[in-house]
Tab-separated table of C-alpha atoms in Angstrom:
chain	number	residue	atom	x	y	z
A	1	MET	CA	0.000	0.000	0.000
A	2	SER	CA	1.400	3.404	-1.005
A	3	GLY	CA	1.783	6.290	1.426
A	4	ILE	CA	-0.992	8.289	-0.238
A	5	ALA	CA	-3.373	5.346	-0.146
A	6	PHE	CA	-2.600	4.762	3.517
A	7	VAL	CA	-3.234	8.410	4.431
A	8	SER	CA	-6.499	8.337	2.472
A	9	LEU	CA	-7.530	5.208	4.352
A	10	VAL	CA	-6.719	6.800	7.706
A	11	LEU	CA	-8.668	9.968	6.830
A	12	TRP	CA	-11.628	7.929	5.616
A	13	PHE	CA	-11.495	5.858	8.769
A	14	GLY	CA	-11.396	8.987	10.938
A	15	ALA	CA	-14.398	10.487	9.174
A	16	SER	CA	-16.319	7.217	9.483
A	17	LEU	CA	-15.491	6.965	13.163
A	18	ALA	CA	-16.652	10.547	13.737
A	19	ALA	CA	-19.932	9.767	11.970
A	20	VAL	CA	-20.459	6.640	14.078
A	21	LEU	CA	-19.661	8.623	17.225
A	22	GLY	CA	-22.194	11.287	16.268
A	23	VAL	CA	-24.930	8.732	15.630
A	24	ALA	CA	-24.143	6.948	18.898
A	25	LEU	CA	-24.290	10.146	20.944
A	26	TYR	CA	-27.585	11.093	19.285
A	27	TRP	CA	-28.989	7.649	20.061
A	28	ILE	CA	-27.885	7.859	23.697
A	29	LYS	CA	-29.393	11.326	24.098
A	30	ARG	CA	-32.639	10.200	22.489
A	31	ASN	CA	-33.012	7.184	24.776
A	32	MET	CA	-31.909	8.831	28.015
A	33	LYS	CA	-34.537	11.589	28.221
A	34	SER	CA	-35.919	10.005	31.376
A	35	PRO	CA	-33.955	8.383	34.226
A	36	PHE	CA	-36.561	5.617	34.189
A	37	ALA	CA	-36.493	2.940	31.513
A	38	ASN	CA	-39.589	2.501	29.364
A	39	ILE	CA	-40.347	-1.218	29.521
A	40	LYS	CA	-42.961	-2.097	26.924
A	41	ARG	CA	-44.478	-5.550	27.240
A	42	TYR	CA	-47.630	-6.708	25.511
A	43	GLU	CA	-50.156	-8.758	27.454
A	44	GLU	CA	-49.380	-11.899	25.417
A	45	GLU	CA	-45.711	-11.644	26.375
A	46	TYR	CA	-46.419	-12.424	30.027
A	47	PHE	CA	-47.293	-15.997	29.045
A	48	TYR	CA	-45.704	-19.071	27.480
A	49	ARG	CA	-47.366	-22.001	25.750
A	50	ASN	CA	-47.370	-25.443	27.322
A	51	PRO	CA	-47.345	-27.802	24.293
A	52	LYS	CA	-48.611	-30.754	26.344
A	53	THR	CA	-51.794	-28.988	27.455
A	54	ASP	CA	-51.913	-26.419	24.639
A	55	LYS	CA	-52.624	-23.771	27.267
A	56	MET	CA	-50.924	-20.459	28.013
A	57	GLU	CA	-49.272	-20.229	31.436
A	58	ALA	CA	-47.888	-17.160	33.200
A	59	PHE	CA	-44.187	-16.433	33.542
A	60	PRO	CA	-42.940	-15.559	37.039
A	61	SER	CA	-41.459	-12.134	37.795
A	62	LEU	CA	-37.801	-11.469	38.475
A	63	MET	CA	-38.720	-8.686	40.903
A	64	THR	CA	-41.564	-10.224	42.901
A	65	ASP	CA	-40.827	-13.961	42.853
A	66	ALA	CA	-37.942	-15.674	44.625
A	67	ALA	CA	-35.515	-17.873	42.698
A	68	SER	CA	-36.694	-21.468	42.441
A	69	MET	CA	-33.789	-23.061	40.559
A	70	ASP	CA	-30.047	-22.742	40.113
A	71	LEU	CA	-29.691	-21.422	36.576
A	72	THR	CA	-31.746	-19.725	33.894
A	73	VAL	CA	-30.369	-19.628	30.350
A	74	ILE	CA	-31.756	-16.867	28.131
A	75	ILE	CA	-31.391	-17.413	24.384
A	76	PRO	CA	-32.471	-14.472	22.203
A	77	ALA	CA	-33.356	-15.655	18.711
A	78	TYR	CA	-34.394	-13.815	15.556
A	79	ASN	CA	-34.967	-15.953	12.450
A	80	GLU	CA	-32.795	-18.704	13.938
A	81	LYS	CA	-34.785	-21.795	12.959
A	82	ASP	CA	-31.770	-23.340	11.234
A	83	ARG	CA	-29.045	-22.587	13.795
A	84	LEU	CA	-31.085	-22.828	16.982
A	85	PRO	CA	-31.348	-26.666	17.160
A	86	LYS	CA	-27.573	-27.140	17.187
A	87	MET	CA	-27.164	-24.600	19.978
A	88	LEU	CA	-30.040	-26.035	22.014
A	89	ASP	CA	-28.780	-29.590	21.600
A	90	GLU	CA	-25.363	-28.596	22.969
A	91	CYS	CA	-26.933	-26.583	25.775
A	92	VAL	CA	-29.357	-29.305	26.848
A	93	GLU	CA	-26.705	-32.033	26.686
A	94	PHE	CA	-24.403	-30.076	28.997
A	95	LEU	CA	-27.105	-29.071	31.480
A	96	GLU	CA	-28.769	-32.492	31.585
A	97	ALA	CA	-25.418	-34.151	32.304
A	98	ARG	CA	-24.879	-31.788	35.211
A	99	ARG	CA	-28.426	-32.332	36.488
A	100	ARG	CA	-27.957	-36.096	36.544
A	101	GLU	CA	-24.625	-35.851	38.371
A	102	SER	CA	-25.628	-33.384	41.092
A	103	GLU	CA	-28.481	-31.511	42.707
A	104	PHE	CA	-28.713	-28.966	39.946
A	105	SER	CA	-31.795	-27.409	38.417
A	106	TYR	CA	-32.086	-25.268	35.317
A	107	GLU	CA	-34.441	-23.733	32.800
A	108	ILE	CA	-33.961	-22.432	29.271
A	109	ILE	CA	-36.004	-19.498	27.985
A	110	VAL	CA	-35.869	-19.030	24.226
A	111	VAL	CA	-36.970	-15.499	23.345
A	112	ASP	CA	-38.282	-15.324	19.797
A	113	ASP	CA	-37.727	-11.669	18.923
A	114	GLY	CA	-40.576	-11.343	16.426
A	115	SER	CA	-39.083	-13.800	13.937
A	116	ARG	CA	-40.510	-14.148	10.445
A	117	ASP	CA	-39.656	-17.835	10.266
A	118	ASN	CA	-40.809	-20.681	12.532
A	119	THR	CA	-38.251	-20.103	15.300
A	120	THR	CA	-41.012	-20.407	17.913
A	121	GLU	CA	-42.203	-23.745	16.550
A	122	VAL	CA	-38.644	-25.127	16.557
A	123	ALA	CA	-38.131	-24.057	20.172
A	124	LEU	CA	-41.519	-25.456	21.220
A	125	GLU	CA	-40.389	-28.902	20.083
A	126	TYR	CA	-37.885	-28.787	22.963
A	127	SER	CA	-40.611	-27.643	25.371
A	128	SER	CA	-42.670	-30.614	24.233
A	129	SER	CA	-39.888	-33.181	24.621
A	130	LEU	CA	-38.290	-31.836	27.823
A	131	GLY	CA	-41.293	-30.176	29.459
A	132	VAL	CA	-41.913	-26.522	30.306
A	133	GLU	CA	-40.040	-26.894	33.590
A	134	ARG	CA	-36.913	-27.193	31.442
A	135	VAL	CA	-37.647	-25.161	28.290
A	136	ARG	CA	-40.015	-22.235	27.853
A	137	VAL	CA	-40.581	-20.057	24.801
A	138	LEU	CA	-41.302	-16.346	25.032
A	139	THR	CA	-42.626	-15.135	21.683
A	140	LEU	CA	-42.503	-11.368	21.303
A	141	VAL	CA	-45.387	-9.684	19.505
A	142	GLN	CA	-43.023	-7.097	18.028
A	143	ASN	CA	-39.302	-7.180	17.273
A	144	ARG	CA	-37.406	-5.352	20.047
A	145	GLY	CA	-33.774	-5.893	19.180
A	146	LYS	CA	-31.322	-8.049	21.085
A	147	GLY	CA	-31.253	-5.932	24.230
A	148	GLY	CA	-35.023	-5.809	24.506
A	149	ALA	CA	-35.387	-9.537	23.863
A	150	ILE	CA	-32.817	-10.441	26.502
A	151	ARG	CA	-34.425	-8.098	29.019
A	152	LEU	CA	-37.890	-9.611	28.710
A	153	GLY	CA	-36.388	-13.081	29.025
A	154	VAL	CA	-34.424	-12.082	32.134
A	155	LEU	CA	-37.513	-10.519	33.721
A	156	SER	CA	-39.200	-13.941	33.377
A	157	ALA	CA	-36.342	-15.947	34.916
A	158	ARG	CA	-36.509	-18.282	37.908
A	159	GLY	CA	-32.770	-18.864	38.352
A	160	LYS	CA	-30.405	-17.784	41.129
A	161	ARG	CA	-27.946	-17.167	38.322
A	162	ILE	CA	-28.911	-15.960	34.853
A	163	LEU	CA	-26.890	-16.602	31.716
A	164	PHE	CA	-27.602	-15.235	28.292
A	165	ALA	CA	-26.135	-16.994	25.306
A	166	ASP	CA	-26.485	-16.168	21.616
A	167	GLY	CA	-28.592	-18.578	19.597
A	168	ASP	CA	-25.976	-18.866	16.854
A	169	GLY	CA	-23.773	-21.094	19.016
A	170	ALA	CA	-20.716	-18.846	18.619
A	171	THR	CA	-19.531	-19.801	22.123
A	172	LYS	CA	-19.105	-23.327	23.435
A	173	PHE	CA	-21.668	-23.907	26.146
A	174	SER	CA	-19.201	-25.930	28.192
A	175	ASP	CA	-17.347	-22.643	28.802
A	176	LEU	CA	-20.049	-21.876	31.350
A	177	GLY	CA	-17.853	-23.591	33.934
A	178	HIS	CA	-15.188	-20.895	33.543
A	179	LEU	CA	-17.730	-18.138	34.151
A	180	GLU	CA	-19.105	-19.907	37.208
A	181	GLU	CA	-15.643	-20.256	38.733
A	182	VAL	CA	-15.122	-16.499	38.506
A	183	LEU	CA	-18.599	-15.799	39.878
A	184	LYS	CA	-18.054	-18.074	42.883
A	185	ALA	CA	-14.805	-16.275	43.665
A	186	SER	CA	-16.669	-12.981	43.957
A	187	ALA	CA	-18.192	-11.976	47.279
A	188	ASN	CA	-20.365	-9.375	45.558
A	189	LYS	CA	-24.044	-10.341	45.292
A	190	ASP	CA	-24.343	-8.001	42.288
A	191	ALA	CA	-21.702	-9.783	40.225
A	192	ILE	CA	-21.458	-10.115	36.443
A	193	VAL	CA	-19.037	-12.307	34.525
A	194	VAL	CA	-18.436	-11.544	30.840
A	195	GLY	CA	-17.190	-14.196	28.446
A	196	SER	CA	-14.378	-13.281	26.074
A	197	ARG	CA	-13.083	-14.287	22.653
A	198	ALA	CA	-10.067	-11.969	22.970
A	199	HIS	CA	-7.711	-14.945	22.869
A	200	LEU	CA	-8.870	-15.536	19.266
A	201	GLU	CA	-8.077	-11.966	18.156
A	202	LYS	CA	-4.673	-12.660	16.608
A	203	ARG	CA	-6.104	-15.396	14.409
A	204	ALA	CA	-9.096	-13.207	13.506
A	205	VAL	CA	-6.856	-10.287	12.517
A	206	ALA	CA	-4.801	-12.586	10.308
A	207	GLU	CA	-7.954	-13.669	8.467
A	208	ARG	CA	-9.610	-10.239	8.375
A	209	SER	CA	-9.050	-7.479	5.799
A	210	ILE	CA	-7.224	-4.283	6.793
A	211	PHE	CA	-10.491	-2.385	6.454
A	212	ARG	CA	-12.375	-4.636	8.879
A	213	THR	CA	-9.450	-4.616	11.297
A	214	PHE	CA	-9.551	-0.801	11.312
A	215	LEU	CA	-13.275	-0.902	12.061
A	216	MET	CA	-12.768	-3.404	14.873
A	217	LYS	CA	-10.028	-1.334	16.493
A	218	GLY	CA	-12.100	1.810	16.080
A	219	PHE	CA	-15.078	0.218	17.784
A	220	HIS	CA	-12.896	-0.916	20.684
A	221	TRP	CA	-11.544	2.614	21.012
A	222	PHE	CA	-15.082	3.992	21.066
A	223	VAL	CA	-16.175	1.582	23.815
A	224	TRP	CA	-13.088	2.285	25.928
A	225	THR	CA	-13.056	6.084	25.603
A	226	VAL	CA	-16.698	7.098	25.186
A	227	GLY	CA	-18.341	4.215	27.001
A	228	GLY	CA	-15.727	4.141	29.751
A	229	VAL	CA	-15.571	0.334	29.660
A	230	THR	CA	-11.859	-0.386	30.075
A	231	GLY	CA	-11.734	-3.609	32.062
A	232	ILE	CA	-13.595	-5.858	29.611
A	233	LYS	CA	-11.753	-7.066	26.536
A	234	ASP	CA	-14.741	-8.394	24.607
A	235	THR	CA	-17.908	-6.449	25.414
A	236	GLN	CA	-19.751	-7.995	22.451
A	237	CYS	CA	-19.352	-11.627	23.470
A	238	GLY	CA	-22.838	-13.125	23.700
A	239	PHE	CA	-22.078	-15.160	26.810
A	240	LYS	CA	-22.641	-13.318	30.105
A	241	LEU	CA	-23.509	-14.606	33.576
A	242	PHE	CA	-25.359	-12.529	36.203
A	243	THR	CA	-26.420	-13.044	39.769
A	244	ARG	CA	-30.157	-12.607	40.169
A	245	SER	CA	-29.614	-9.430	42.173
A	246	ALA	CA	-27.376	-7.894	39.498
A	247	ALA	CA	-29.804	-8.825	36.721
A	248	SER	CA	-32.740	-7.180	38.489
A	249	LYS	CA	-30.830	-3.908	38.808
A	250	ILE	CA	-29.420	-3.895	35.272
A	251	PHE	CA	-32.337	-5.018	33.148
A	252	TYR	CA	-34.939	-2.858	34.860
A	253	ASN	CA	-32.772	0.143	34.020
A	254	LEU	CA	-31.907	-0.756	30.428
A	255	HIS	CA	-32.701	2.198	28.165
A	256	VAL	CA	-31.389	1.056	24.772
A	257	GLU	CA	-33.042	-2.115	23.458
A	258	ARG	CA	-31.775	-2.423	19.936
A	259	TRP	CA	-28.032	-2.863	20.566
């Protein structure tokens, strides 16, 4: 790459980053008009279908109901009918093995974020085979975005600990053990453990174009400087574990749903 081309790339990158920063600041200002989050939930979204009785049953509330099991897994899914089964199979296999070996209880809540395919029907097959004590499906009337989908799933959780995991299976579910070790070591009841793929960065950079690498670095810079998040290497990893107390404080105060 010539010197002129490199300078042009840097200038273009700077202008793009400034534009992204401007849009982000506008979005934050728009969604932070009130100190109180606007939680929109349609009446139908307070219920899940029990395939064995074909009846709608009410979800519990994170704020008013005590935890009744060890772990809740929240899986946000939008048009994931093809990738969801592989992720659920891995998830169920891991959790069922643990349940058989120890006094461990769990539930999985698949949040269908207004999908246009039959994501709900695919997830309900697991509710039918495993029972609604193990797998429940929350079908959103309207697409909220990932943040909004995760929040409504979390607000319906029964677990002492709450994990959210992306439905695309980008993270191995067996890595949950690493997150739990860190959580147990914390004495803070409002603890959060964030998964990370930072150890894969060198390989990713080698396979990624210069342009995409610039964008990645720019995004990291934005998160560190504007967002003030300096202690987390991979904020975008879709594998995060919360205590119930931490989840209740965070998700009831979530202003931006579409991130």
